[in-house]
mmCIF file with all atom_site columns, C-alpha atoms in Angstrom:
data_model
loop_
_atom_site.group_PDB
_atom_site.id
_atom_site.type_symbol
_atom_site.label_atom_id
_atom_site.label_alt_id
_atom_site.label_comp_id
_atom_site.label_asym_id
_atom_site.label_entity_id
_atom_site.label_seq_id
_atom_site.pdbx_PDB_ins_code
_atom_site.Cartn_x
_atom_site.Cartn_y
_atom_site.Cartn_z
_atom_site.occupancy
_atom_site.B_iso_or_equiv
_atom_site.pdbx_formal_charge
_atom_site.auth_seq_id
_atom_site.auth_comp_id
_atom_site.auth_asym_id
_atom_site.auth_atom_id
_atom_site.pdbx_PDB_model_num
ATOM 1   C CA . MET R 1 1   ? -99.190  -218.563 44.298 1.00 0.00 ? 25  MET R CA 1
ATOM 2   C CA . ASN R 1 2   ? -96.978  -219.667 41.408 1.00 0.00 ? 26  ASN R CA 1
ATOM 3   C CA . GLU R 1 3   ? -94.034  -222.002 41.753 1.00 0.00 ? 27  GLU R CA 1
ATOM 4   C CA . ILE R 1 4   ? -91.121  -221.047 40.045 1.00 0.00 ? 28  ILE R CA 1
ATOM 5   C CA . LYS R 1 5   ? -89.154  -223.858 38.361 1.00 0.00 ? 29  LYS R CA 1
ATOM 6   C CA . ASP R 1 6   ? -85.802  -222.395 38.494 1.00 0.00 ? 30  ASP R CA 1
ATOM 7   C CA . ASP R 1 7   ? -82.906  -224.498 40.215 1.00 0.00 ? 31  ASP R CA 1
ATOM 8   C CA . ALA R 1 8   ? -80.306  -221.797 39.552 1.00 0.00 ? 32  ALA R CA 1
ATOM 9   C CA . GLN R 1 9   ? -82.308  -219.055 41.111 1.00 0.00 ? 33  GLN R CA 1
ATOM 10  C CA . LEU R 1 10  ? -83.057  -221.116 44.159 1.00 0.00 ? 34  LEU R CA 1
ATOM 11  C CA . THR R 1 11  ? -79.640  -222.017 44.711 1.00 0.00 ? 35  THR R CA 1
ATOM 12  C CA . SER R 1 12  ? -78.796  -218.250 44.268 1.00 0.00 ? 36  SER R CA 1
ATOM 13  C CA . PHE R 1 13  ? -81.072  -217.241 46.915 1.00 0.00 ? 37  PHE R CA 1
ATOM 14  C CA . LEU R 1 14  ? -79.730  -220.199 49.369 1.00 0.00 ? 38  LEU R CA 1
ATOM 15  C CA . HIS R 1 15  ? -76.546  -218.551 48.913 1.00 0.00 ? 39  HIS R CA 1
ATOM 16  C CA . ALA R 1 16  ? -77.283  -215.068 49.316 1.00 0.00 ? 40  ALA R CA 1
ATOM 17  C CA . TYR R 1 17  ? -79.180  -215.665 52.706 1.00 0.00 ? 41  TYR R CA 1
ATOM 18  C CA . GLN R 1 18  ? -76.728  -218.173 53.753 1.00 0.00 ? 42  GLN R CA 1
ATOM 19  C CA . LEU R 1 19  ? -79.053  -221.019 53.888 1.00 0.00 ? 43  LEU R CA 1
ATOM 20  C CA . GLU R 1 20  ? -77.081  -223.986 52.292 1.00 0.00 ? 44  GLU R CA 1
ATOM 21  C CA . GLU R 1 21  ? -76.142  -225.337 55.691 1.00 0.00 ? 45  GLU R CA 1
ATOM 22  C CA . ILE R 1 22  ? -79.648  -224.795 56.985 1.00 0.00 ? 46  ILE R CA 1
ATOM 23  C CA . PHE R 1 23  ? -81.030  -227.104 54.151 1.00 0.00 ? 47  PHE R CA 1
ATOM 24  C CA . PRO R 1 24  ? -78.730  -229.797 53.584 1.00 0.00 ? 48  PRO R CA 1
ATOM 25  C CA . ALA R 1 25  ? -78.068  -231.024 50.120 1.00 0.00 ? 49  ALA R CA 1
ATOM 26  C CA . PRO R 1 26  ? -80.602  -234.308 50.498 1.00 0.00 ? 50  PRO R CA 1
ATOM 27  C CA . LEU R 1 27  ? -83.421  -231.822 51.352 1.00 0.00 ? 51  LEU R CA 1
ATOM 28  C CA . ARG R 1 28  ? -83.209  -229.293 48.504 1.00 0.00 ? 52  ARG R CA 1
ATOM 29  C CA . PRO R 1 29  ? -85.047  -231.289 46.012 1.00 0.00 ? 53  PRO R CA 1
ATOM 30  C CA . GLN R 1 30  ? -88.109  -230.867 48.306 1.00 0.00 ? 54  GLN R CA 1
ATOM 31  C CA . LEU R 1 31  ? -87.473  -227.107 48.391 1.00 0.00 ? 55  LEU R CA 1
ATOM 32  C CA . SER R 1 32  ? -89.718  -224.945 46.268 1.00 0.00 ? 56  SER R CA 1
ATOM 33  C CA . LEU R 1 33  ? -89.440  -221.377 44.953 1.00 0.00 ? 57  LEU R CA 1
ATOM 34  C CA . CYS R 1 34  ? -93.015  -219.613 45.346 1.00 0.00 ? 58  CYS R CA 1
ATOM 35  C CA . SER R 1 35  ? -94.223  -216.077 44.201 1.00 0.00 ? 59  SER R CA 1
ATOM 36  C CA . PHE R 1 36  ? -97.200  -214.268 45.411 1.00 0.00 ? 60  PHE R CA 1
ATOM 37  C CA . GLU R 1 37  ? -98.765  -211.017 43.931 1.00 0.00 ? 61  GLU R CA 1
ATOM 38  C CA . GLN R 1 38  ? -99.447  -208.162 46.152 1.00 0.00 ? 62  GLN R CA 1
ATOM 39  C CA . GLY R 1 39  ? -102.472 -208.487 47.823 1.00 0.00 ? 63  GLY R CA 1
ATOM 40  C CA . GLU R 1 40  ? -102.477 -212.444 47.848 1.00 0.00 ? 64  GLU R CA 1
ATOM 41  C CA . LEU R 1 41  ? -103.025 -214.557 50.931 1.00 0.00 ? 65  LEU R CA 1
ATOM 42  C CA . ILE R 1 42  ? -100.061 -216.653 51.923 1.00 0.00 ? 66  ILE R CA 1
ATOM 43  C CA . CYS R 1 43  ? -101.835 -218.562 54.766 1.00 0.00 ? 67  CYS R CA 1
ATOM 44  C CA . THR R 1 44  ? -105.042 -218.131 56.492 1.00 0.00 ? 68  THR R CA 1
ATOM 45  C CA . GLN R 1 45  ? -105.599 -218.045 60.372 1.00 0.00 ? 69  GLN R CA 1
ATOM 46  C CA . GLY R 1 46  ? -107.161 -221.364 61.427 1.00 0.00 ? 70  GLY R CA 1
ATOM 47  C CA . GLU R 1 47  ? -106.397 -223.589 58.474 1.00 0.00 ? 71  GLU R CA 1
ATOM 48  C CA . ALA R 1 48  ? -104.431 -226.702 58.645 1.00 0.00 ? 72  ALA R CA 1
ATOM 49  C CA . ALA R 1 49  ? -100.637 -225.877 58.590 1.00 0.00 ? 73  ALA R CA 1
ATOM 50  C CA . HIS R 1 50  ? -98.671  -228.044 56.093 1.00 0.00 ? 74  HIS R CA 1
ATOM 51  C CA . GLN R 1 51  ? -95.817  -225.878 54.905 1.00 0.00 ? 75  GLN R CA 1
ATOM 52  C CA . MET R 1 52  ? -92.845  -223.497 56.067 1.00 0.00 ? 76  MET R CA 1
ATOM 53  C CA . TYR R 1 53  ? -92.009  -220.569 54.190 1.00 0.00 ? 77  TYR R CA 1
ATOM 54  C CA . VAL R 1 54  ? -88.881  -218.450 54.136 1.00 0.00 ? 78  VAL R CA 1
ATOM 55  C CA . LEU R 1 55  ? -89.377  -215.096 52.974 1.00 0.00 ? 79  LEU R CA 1
ATOM 56  C CA . ILE R 1 56  ? -86.521  -213.878 50.654 1.00 0.00 ? 80  ILE R CA 1
ATOM 57  C CA . LYS R 1 57  ? -88.046  -211.088 48.732 1.00 0.00 ? 81  LYS R CA 1
ATOM 58  C CA . GLY R 1 58  ? -90.915  -208.457 49.249 1.00 0.00 ? 82  GLY R CA 1
ATOM 59  C CA . LYS R 1 59  ? -92.918  -207.571 51.954 1.00 0.00 ? 83  LYS R CA 1
ATOM 60  C CA . ILE R 1 60  ? -95.684  -209.448 54.138 1.00 0.00 ? 84  ILE R CA 1
ATOM 61  C CA . LYS R 1 61  ? -98.304  -208.256 56.436 1.00 0.00 ? 85  LYS R CA 1
ATOM 62  C CA . ILE R 1 62  ? -99.517  -210.769 59.529 1.00 0.00 ? 86  ILE R CA 1
ATOM 63  C CA . PHE R 1 63  ? -103.052 -210.163 61.166 1.00 0.00 ? 87  PHE R CA 1
ATOM 64  C CA . ASN R 1 64  ? -105.426 -211.571 63.251 1.00 0.00 ? 88  ASN R CA 1
ATOM 65  C CA . THR R 1 65  ? -109.152 -211.682 62.696 1.00 0.00 ? 89  THR R CA 1
ATOM 66  C CA . SER R 1 66  ? -111.561 -212.367 66.095 1.00 0.00 ? 90  SER R CA 1
ATOM 67  C CA . THR R 1 67  ? -114.589 -214.110 66.144 1.00 0.00 ? 91  THR R CA 1
ATOM 68  C CA . GLU R 1 68  ? -116.385 -210.591 65.631 1.00 0.00 ? 92  GLU R CA 1
ATOM 69  C CA . GLY R 1 69  ? -115.102 -210.253 62.407 1.00 0.00 ? 93  GLY R CA 1
ATOM 70  C CA . ARG R 1 70  ? -112.473 -207.385 63.634 1.00 0.00 ? 94  ARG R CA 1
ATOM 71  C CA . THR R 1 71  ? -109.038 -207.611 62.280 1.00 0.00 ? 95  THR R CA 1
ATOM 72  C CA . LEU R 1 72  ? -105.783 -206.672 64.092 1.00 0.00 ? 96  LEU R CA 1
ATOM 73  C CA . VAL R 1 73  ? -102.657 -205.903 62.016 1.00 0.00 ? 97  VAL R CA 1
ATOM 74  C CA . ILE R 1 74  ? -99.919  -207.579 64.242 1.00 0.00 ? 98  ILE R CA 1
ATOM 75  C CA . SER R 1 75  ? -96.836  -206.867 62.275 1.00 0.00 ? 99  SER R CA 1
ATOM 76  C CA . PHE R 1 76  ? -95.226  -206.593 58.878 1.00 0.00 ? 100 PHE R CA 1
ATOM 77  C CA . LYS R 1 77  ? -92.302  -208.719 57.888 1.00 0.00 ? 101 LYS R CA 1
ATOM 78  C CA . THR R 1 78  ? -89.245  -208.160 55.332 1.00 0.00 ? 102 THR R CA 1
ATOM 79  C CA . PRO R 1 79  ? -86.686  -210.834 54.643 1.00 0.00 ? 103 PRO R CA 1
ATOM 80  C CA . LEU R 1 80  ? -85.025  -212.894 56.188 1.00 0.00 ? 104 LEU R CA 1
ATOM 81  C CA . GLU R 1 81  ? -88.484  -214.139 57.838 1.00 0.00 ? 105 GLU R CA 1
ATOM 82  C CA . VAL R 1 82  ? -89.954  -217.684 58.390 1.00 0.00 ? 106 VAL R CA 1
ATOM 83  C CA . ILE R 1 83  ? -93.783  -218.103 58.353 1.00 0.00 ? 107 ILE R CA 1
ATOM 84  C CA . GLY R 1 84  ? -94.971  -221.504 59.770 1.00 0.00 ? 108 GLY R CA 1
ATOM 85  C CA . ASP R 1 85  ? -92.013  -222.302 62.269 1.00 0.00 ? 109 ASP R CA 1
ATOM 86  C CA . ILE R 1 86  ? -94.239  -221.844 65.437 1.00 0.00 ? 110 ILE R CA 1
ATOM 87  C CA . GLU R 1 87  ? -96.938  -224.102 63.790 1.00 0.00 ? 111 GLU R CA 1
ATOM 88  C CA . TYR R 1 88  ? -94.279  -226.643 62.761 1.00 0.00 ? 112 TYR R CA 1
ATOM 89  C CA . ILE R 1 89  ? -92.989  -226.976 66.167 1.00 0.00 ? 113 ILE R CA 1
ATOM 90  C CA . ARG R 1 90  ? -96.076  -226.964 68.257 1.00 0.00 ? 114 ARG R CA 1
ATOM 91  C CA . GLY R 1 91  ? -97.949  -229.138 65.499 1.00 0.00 ? 115 GLY R CA 1
ATOM 92  C CA . ILE R 1 92  ? -101.032 -226.699 65.371 1.00 0.00 ? 116 ILE R CA 1
ATOM 93  C CA . ASP R 1 93  ? -103.175 -224.966 62.850 1.00 0.00 ? 117 ASP R CA 1
ATOM 94  C CA . ILE R 1 94  ? -101.962 -221.629 61.333 1.00 0.00 ? 118 ILE R CA 1
ATOM 95  C CA . ILE R 1 95  ? -101.854 -218.699 63.929 1.00 0.00 ? 119 ILE R CA 1
ATOM 96  C CA . ASN R 1 96  ? -102.392 -215.544 61.719 1.00 0.00 ? 120 ASN R CA 1
ATOM 97  C CA . THR R 1 97  ? -103.334 -214.602 58.404 1.00 0.00 ? 121 THR R CA 1
ATOM 98  C CA . VAL R 1 98  ? -100.254 -213.669 56.173 1.00 0.00 ? 122 VAL R CA 1
ATOM 99  C CA . GLU R 1 99  ? -100.780 -211.323 52.958 1.00 0.00 ? 123 GLU R CA 1
ATOM 100 C CA . ALA R 1 100 ? -98.541  -210.169 50.274 1.00 0.00 ? 124 ALA R CA 1
ATOM 101 C CA . VAL R 1 101 ? -98.106  -206.336 50.992 1.00 0.00 ? 125 VAL R CA 1
ATOM 102 C CA . SER R 1 102 ? -95.619  -206.147 47.778 1.00 0.00 ? 126 SER R CA 1
ATOM 103 C CA . PRO R 1 103 ? -94.628  -208.805 45.276 1.00 0.00 ? 127 PRO R CA 1
ATOM 104 C CA . VAL R 1 104 ? -93.132  -211.402 47.351 1.00 0.00 ? 128 VAL R CA 1
ATOM 105 C CA . VAL R 1 105 ? -90.731  -214.676 46.547 1.00 0.00 ? 129 VAL R CA 1
ATOM 106 C CA . MET R 1 106 ? -90.510  -217.350 49.322 1.00 0.00 ? 130 MET R CA 1
ATOM 107 C CA . ILE R 1 107 ? -88.602  -220.598 49.820 1.00 0.00 ? 131 ILE R CA 1
ATOM 108 C CA . GLY R 1 108 ? -91.496  -223.358 50.878 1.00 0.00 ? 132 GLY R CA 1
ATOM 109 C CA . VAL R 1 109 ? -90.720  -226.552 52.350 1.00 0.00 ? 133 VAL R CA 1
ATOM 110 C CA . HIS R 1 110 ? -93.399  -229.113 53.376 1.00 0.00 ? 134 HIS R CA 1
ATOM 111 C CA . TYR R 1 111 ? -93.575  -230.246 56.986 1.00 0.00 ? 135 TYR R CA 1
ATOM 112 C CA . ARG R 1 112 ? -93.151  -233.770 56.343 1.00 0.00 ? 136 ARG R CA 1
ATOM 113 C CA . SER R 1 113 ? -89.847  -233.258 54.363 1.00 0.00 ? 137 SER R CA 1
ATOM 114 C CA . LEU R 1 114 ? -88.514  -230.946 57.552 1.00 0.00 ? 138 LEU R CA 1
ATOM 115 C CA . LYS R 1 115 ? -89.258  -233.801 59.975 1.00 0.00 ? 139 LYS R CA 1
ATOM 116 C CA . ALA R 1 116 ? -86.824  -236.086 58.105 1.00 0.00 ? 140 ALA R CA 1
ATOM 117 C CA . TYR R 1 117 ? -84.226  -233.711 59.078 1.00 0.00 ? 141 TYR R CA 1
ATOM 118 C CA . SER R 1 118 ? -85.577  -232.707 62.480 1.00 0.00 ? 142 SER R CA 1
ATOM 119 C CA . HIS R 1 119 ? -82.303  -233.417 64.240 1.00 0.00 ? 143 HIS R CA 1
ATOM 120 C CA . HIS R 1 120 ? -80.011  -231.503 61.959 1.00 0.00 ? 144 HIS R CA 1
ATOM 121 C CA . PRO R 1 121 ? -78.148  -229.130 64.003 1.00 0.00 ? 145 PRO R CA 1
ATOM 122 C CA . GLN R 1 122 ? -78.000  -226.316 61.886 1.00 0.00 ? 146 GLN R CA 1
ATOM 123 C CA . LEU R 1 123 ? -81.759  -226.292 61.073 1.00 0.00 ? 147 LEU R CA 1
ATOM 124 C CA . LEU R 1 124 ? -82.496  -226.649 64.708 1.00 0.00 ? 148 LEU R CA 1
ATOM 125 C CA . HIS R 1 125 ? -80.376  -223.759 65.359 1.00 0.00 ? 149 HIS R CA 1
ATOM 126 C CA . PHE R 1 126 ? -81.829  -221.543 62.725 1.00 0.00 ? 150 PHE R CA 1
ATOM 127 C CA . LEU R 1 127 ? -85.549  -222.344 63.964 1.00 0.00 ? 151 LEU R CA 1
ATOM 128 C CA . LEU R 1 128 ? -84.308  -221.383 67.334 1.00 0.00 ? 152 LEU R CA 1
ATOM 129 C CA . ASP R 1 129 ? -82.823  -218.155 66.492 1.00 0.00 ? 153 ASP R CA 1
ATOM 130 C CA . ILE R 1 130 ? -85.887  -217.356 64.307 1.00 0.00 ? 154 ILE R CA 1
ATOM 131 C CA . ILE R 1 131 ? -88.464  -217.831 66.908 1.00 0.00 ? 155 ILE R CA 1
ATOM 132 C CA . THR R 1 132 ? -86.622  -216.293 69.824 1.00 0.00 ? 156 THR R CA 1
ATOM 133 C CA . LYS R 1 133 ? -86.094  -213.420 67.602 1.00 0.00 ? 157 LYS R CA 1
ATOM 134 C CA . LYS R 1 134 ? -89.892  -213.206 67.297 1.00 0.00 ? 158 LYS R CA 1
ATOM 135 C CA . PHE R 1 135 ? -90.318  -213.152 71.181 1.00 0.00 ? 159 PHE R CA 1
ATOM 136 C CA . PHE R 1 136 ? -87.608  -210.423 71.151 1.00 0.00 ? 160 PHE R CA 1
ATOM 137 C CA . ILE R 1 137 ? -89.225  -208.056 68.843 1.00 0.00 ? 161 ILE R CA 1
ATOM 138 C CA . LYS R 1 138 ? -92.664  -208.636 70.638 1.00 0.00 ? 162 LYS R CA 1
ATOM 139 C CA . SER R 1 139 ? -91.044  -207.542 73.856 1.00 0.00 ? 163 SER R CA 1
ATOM 140 C CA . ASN R 1 140 ? -89.522  -204.520 72.281 1.00 0.00 ? 164 ASN R CA 1
ATOM 141 C CA . ALA R 1 141 ? -92.693  -203.360 70.605 1.00 0.00 ? 165 ALA R CA 1
ATOM 142 C CA . MET R 1 142 ? -94.715  -203.896 74.144 1.00 0.00 ? 166 MET R CA 1
ATOM 143 C CA . SER R 1 143 ? -91.924  -201.744 75.617 1.00 0.00 ? 167 SER R CA 1
ATOM 144 C CA . MET R 1 144 ? -92.250  -199.100 72.968 1.00 0.00 ? 168 MET R CA 1
ATOM 145 C CA . ASN R 1 145 ? -95.793  -198.755 73.405 1.00 0.00 ? 169 ASN R CA 1
ATOM 146 C CA . LEU R 1 146 ? -95.362  -198.103 77.137 1.00 0.00 ? 170 LEU R CA 1
ATOM 147 C CA . MET R 1 147 ? -92.128  -195.724 76.593 1.00 0.00 ? 171 MET R CA 1
ATOM 148 C CA . TYR R 1 148 ? -92.525  -193.633 73.568 1.00 0.00 ? 172 TYR R CA 1
ATOM 149 C CA . PRO R 1 149 ? -95.133  -191.058 72.393 1.00 0.00 ? 173 PRO R CA 1
ATOM 150 C CA . VAL R 1 150 ? -97.680  -191.799 69.958 1.00 0.00 ? 174 VAL R CA 1
ATOM 151 C CA . GLU R 1 151 ? -96.140  -189.754 67.179 1.00 0.00 ? 175 GLU R CA 1
ATOM 152 C CA . VAL R 1 152 ? -92.865  -191.715 67.403 1.00 0.00 ? 176 VAL R CA 1
ATOM 153 C CA . ARG R 1 153 ? -94.876  -194.870 67.479 1.00 0.00 ? 177 ARG R CA 1
ATOM 154 C CA . LEU R 1 154 ? -96.889  -193.847 64.386 1.00 0.00 ? 178 LEU R CA 1
ATOM 155 C CA . ALA R 1 155 ? -94.074  -192.553 62.629 1.00 0.00 ? 179 ALA R CA 1
ATOM 156 C CA . SER R 1 156 ? -92.317  -196.128 63.184 1.00 0.00 ? 180 SER R CA 1
ATOM 157 C CA . TYR R 1 157 ? -95.362  -197.835 61.844 1.00 0.00 ? 181 TYR R CA 1
ATOM 158 C CA . LEU R 1 158 ? -95.981  -195.787 58.692 1.00 0.00 ? 182 LEU R CA 1
ATOM 159 C CA . LEU R 1 159 ? -92.449  -196.281 57.529 1.00 0.00 ? 183 LEU R CA 1
ATOM 160 C CA . SER R 1 160 ? -92.219  -199.704 58.290 1.00 0.00 ? 184 SER R CA 1
ATOM 161 C CA . MET R 1 161 ? -95.338  -200.250 56.498 1.00 0.00 ? 185 MET R CA 1
ATOM 162 C CA . SER R 1 162 ? -94.884  -197.890 53.527 1.00 0.00 ? 186 SER R CA 1
ATOM 163 C CA . TYR R 1 163 ? -91.548  -198.969 52.298 1.00 0.00 ? 187 TYR R CA 1
ATOM 164 C CA . ASP R 1 164 ? -90.065  -202.178 51.365 1.00 0.00 ? 188 ASP R CA 1
ATOM 165 C CA . GLU R 1 165 ? -86.140  -202.098 51.732 1.00 0.00 ? 189 GLU R CA 1
ATOM 166 C CA . THR R 1 166 ? -86.057  -204.973 48.744 1.00 0.00 ? 190 THR R CA 1
ATOM 167 C CA . ASP R 1 167 ? -87.866  -203.119 46.539 1.00 0.00 ? 191 ASP R CA 1
ATOM 168 C CA . SER R 1 168 ? -86.974  -199.320 45.960 1.00 0.00 ? 192 SER R CA 1
ATOM 169 C CA . ALA R 1 169 ? -89.984  -198.595 43.581 1.00 0.00 ? 193 ALA R CA 1
ATOM 170 C CA . PHE R 1 170 ? -92.678  -199.911 46.235 1.00 0.00 ? 194 PHE R CA 1
ATOM 171 C CA . ARG R 1 171 ? -94.477  -197.224 47.870 1.00 0.00 ? 195 ARG R CA 1
ATOM 172 C CA . GLY R 1 172 ? -97.452  -198.076 49.949 1.00 0.00 ? 196 GLY R CA 1
ATOM 173 C CA . HIS R 1 173 ? -100.169 -196.077 52.257 1.00 0.00 ? 197 HIS R CA 1
ATOM 174 C CA . LEU R 1 174 ? -102.056 -196.589 55.248 1.00 0.00 ? 198 LEU R CA 1
ATOM 175 C CA . SER R 1 175 ? -105.523 -197.085 54.362 1.00 0.00 ? 199 SER R CA 1
ATOM 176 C CA . ALA R 1 176 ? -108.094 -194.851 55.799 1.00 0.00 ? 200 ALA R CA 1
ATOM 177 C CA . THR R 1 177 ? -110.286 -198.177 56.809 1.00 0.00 ? 201 THR R CA 1
ATOM 178 C CA . SER R 1 178 ? -107.464 -199.661 58.976 1.00 0.00 ? 202 SER R CA 1
ATOM 179 C CA . LEU R 1 179 ? -106.879 -196.513 61.426 1.00 0.00 ? 203 LEU R CA 1
ATOM 180 C CA . THR R 1 180 ? -108.752 -198.454 64.291 1.00 0.00 ? 204 THR R CA 1
ATOM 181 C CA . ASP R 1 181 ? -106.314 -201.537 63.854 1.00 0.00 ? 205 ASP R CA 1
ATOM 182 C CA . THR R 1 182 ? -103.397 -199.179 63.602 1.00 0.00 ? 206 THR R CA 1
ATOM 183 C CA . ALA R 1 183 ? -104.660 -197.497 66.853 1.00 0.00 ? 207 ALA R CA 1
ATOM 184 C CA . ASN R 1 184 ? -104.657 -200.943 68.507 1.00 0.00 ? 208 ASN R CA 1
ATOM 185 C CA . LEU R 1 185 ? -101.446 -202.046 67.131 1.00 0.00 ? 209 LEU R CA 1
ATOM 186 C CA . ILE R 1 186 ? -99.297  -198.963 68.402 1.00 0.00 ? 210 ILE R CA 1
ATOM 187 C CA . GLY R 1 187 ? -101.417 -198.812 71.664 1.00 0.00 ? 211 GLY R CA 1
ATOM 188 C CA . THR R 1 188 ? -103.696 -195.606 71.402 1.00 0.00 ? 212 THR R CA 1
ATOM 189 C CA . SER R 1 189 ? -106.943 -194.767 70.860 1.00 0.00 ? 213 SER R CA 1
ATOM 190 C CA . TYR R 1 190 ? -108.709 -193.911 67.555 1.00 0.00 ? 214 TYR R CA 1
ATOM 191 C CA . ARG R 1 191 ? -109.455 -190.297 68.526 1.00 0.00 ? 215 ARG R CA 1
ATOM 192 C CA . HIS R 1 192 ? -105.815 -189.799 69.902 1.00 0.00 ? 216 HIS R CA 1
ATOM 193 C CA . LEU R 1 193 ? -104.516 -191.168 66.887 1.00 0.00 ? 217 LEU R CA 1
ATOM 194 C CA . ASN R 1 194 ? -106.386 -188.776 64.726 1.00 0.00 ? 218 ASN R CA 1
ATOM 195 C CA . ARG R 1 195 ? -105.115 -186.078 66.622 1.00 0.00 ? 219 ARG R CA 1
ATOM 196 C CA . VAL R 1 196 ? -101.565 -187.166 65.971 1.00 0.00 ? 220 VAL R CA 1
ATOM 197 C CA . ILE R 1 197 ? -102.122 -187.632 62.417 1.00 0.00 ? 221 ILE R CA 1
ATOM 198 C CA . GLN R 1 198 ? -103.446 -183.956 62.012 1.00 0.00 ? 222 GLN R CA 1
ATOM 199 C CA . LYS R 1 199 ? -100.310 -182.927 63.921 1.00 0.00 ? 223 LYS R CA 1
ATOM 200 C CA . LEU R 1 200 ? -98.010  -184.676 61.609 1.00 0.00 ? 224 LEU R CA 1
ATOM 201 C CA . CYS R 1 201 ? -100.141 -183.300 58.574 1.00 0.00 ? 225 CYS R CA 1
ATOM 202 C CA . ALA R 1 202 ? -99.610  -179.721 59.839 1.00 0.00 ? 226 ALA R CA 1
ATOM 203 C CA . GLU R 1 203 ? -95.841  -180.324 60.010 1.00 0.00 ? 227 GLU R CA 1
ATOM 204 C CA . GLY R 1 204 ? -95.854  -181.495 56.568 1.00 0.00 ? 228 GLY R CA 1
ATOM 205 C CA . MET R 1 205 ? -94.613  -185.243 57.169 1.00 0.00 ? 229 MET R CA 1
ATOM 206 C CA . VAL R 1 206 ? -97.706  -186.875 55.990 1.00 0.00 ? 230 VAL R CA 1
ATOM 207 C CA . GLU R 1 207 ? -100.477 -186.234 54.048 1.00 0.00 ? 231 GLU R CA 1
ATOM 208 C CA . ARG R 1 208 ? -104.086 -187.226 54.374 1.00 0.00 ? 232 ARG R CA 1
ATOM 209 C CA . SER R 1 209 ? -106.817 -187.943 51.777 1.00 0.00 ? 233 SER R CA 1
ATOM 210 C CA . ARG R 1 210 ? -109.833 -190.022 51.584 1.00 0.00 ? 234 ARG R CA 1
ATOM 211 C CA . MET R 1 211 ? -107.927 -193.105 50.473 1.00 0.00 ? 235 MET R CA 1
ATOM 212 C CA . GLY R 1 212 ? -105.668 -192.852 53.527 1.00 0.00 ? 236 GLY R CA 1
ATOM 213 C CA . ILE R 1 213 ? -102.162 -191.574 55.020 1.00 0.00 ? 237 ILE R CA 1
ATOM 214 C CA . TYR R 1 214 ? -99.219  -190.744 52.636 1.00 0.00 ? 238 TYR R CA 1
ATOM 215 C CA . ILE R 1 215 ? -95.562  -190.037 53.806 1.00 0.00 ? 239 ILE R CA 1
ATOM 216 C CA . LYS R 1 216 ? -94.728  -186.556 52.363 1.00 0.00 ? 240 LYS R CA 1
ATOM 217 C CA . ASP R 1 217 ? -91.348  -186.450 54.213 1.00 0.00 ? 241 ASP R CA 1
ATOM 218 C CA . ARG R 1 218 ? -89.529  -189.500 54.708 1.00 0.00 ? 242 ARG R CA 1
ATOM 219 C CA . GLU R 1 219 ? -86.544  -187.894 56.213 1.00 0.00 ? 243 GLU R CA 1
ATOM 220 C CA . ARG R 1 220 ? -88.208  -185.934 58.671 1.00 0.00 ? 244 ARG R CA 1
ATOM 221 C CA . LEU R 1 221 ? -90.361  -188.928 59.746 1.00 0.00 ? 245 LEU R CA 1
ATOM 222 C CA . SER R 1 222 ? -87.527  -191.042 59.800 1.00 0.00 ? 246 SER R CA 1
ATOM 223 C CA . ALA R 1 223 ? -85.684  -188.726 62.224 1.00 0.00 ? 247 ALA R CA 1
ATOM 224 C CA . LEU R 1 224 ? -89.038  -188.524 64.462 1.00 0.00 ? 248 LEU R CA 1
ATOM 225 C CA . ALA R 1 225 ? -89.309  -192.466 64.482 1.00 0.00 ? 249 ALA R CA 1
ATOM 226 C CA . SER R 1 226 ? -85.441  -192.842 65.480 1.00 0.00 ? 250 SER R CA 1
ATOM 227 C CA . HIS R 1 227 ? -86.216  -191.389 68.959 1.00 0.00 ? 251 HIS R CA 1
ATOM 228 C CA . SER R 1 228 ? -87.308  -194.747 69.554 1.00 0.00 ? 252 SER R CA 1
ATOM 229 C CA . GLY R 1 229 ? -84.163  -196.698 68.155 1.00 0.00 ? 253 GLY R CA 1
ATOM 230 C CA . SER R 1 230 ? -86.532  -199.465 67.165 1.00 0.00 ? 254 SER R CA 1
ATOM 231 C CA . ASN R 1 231 ? -88.650  -198.419 63.936 1.00 0.00 ? 255 ASN R CA 1
ATOM 232 C CA . LYS R 1 232 ? -87.377  -201.603 62.152 1.00 0.00 ? 256 LYS R CA 1
ATOM 233 C CA . GLU R 1 233 ? -88.418  -203.908 64.778 1.00 0.00 ? 257 GLU R CA 1
ATOM 234 C CA . MET R 1 234 ? -92.055  -202.601 64.933 1.00 0.00 ? 258 MET R CA 1
ATOM 235 C CA . GLY R 1 235 ? -92.569  -203.030 61.387 1.00 0.00 ? 259 GLY R CA 1
ATOM 236 C CA . SER R 1 236 ? -90.474  -205.972 60.677 1.00 0.00 ? 260 SER R CA 1
#
């Protein structure tokens, strides 16, 4: 993590995302602009939580690791998103590990600074909106796993994972080693997931190699994902 010492850039981001009223002027000297490289961990499950982050550029991956060492990808997030809000409200350790999937820029603020403004109406409304949105998206994702075919869910997941709307040059892929986690995330078996991938390969939408799954025809895959009407929610 690198701290960006640029007050003008911080002010520009606050204005771009309409955050000036969320973080009142007396609090702004306590805000920091932080950058993370692709693959860098932003926070780690189980560690003490001290800071809330607002994602303003890039894409992050949120995942959980079991006591047996198995990793489950929970979601991918793009701006505007908040990390550490639930931990701040509940006073608990970090729930999930967060990793930068692409180069990421975040606004960070320490919990002790937030507490001084715990009754600031705009800040409270912002946190309430963000947290309830998370539960809404989670509910939609659960419904999607029950209502839509696996190929639709996989198409949605691939699109959300492989593209970053804030960085047109970024192109990711689904690692061959993460297929078990992918199957768990979209609510299917590893065997059936492989069958669906083979089908999408045969139809020319994706390509499979030893490294993983790459999107070949984004337009057709987007059309498939649009049947759910919620491809954005599944990945962000």
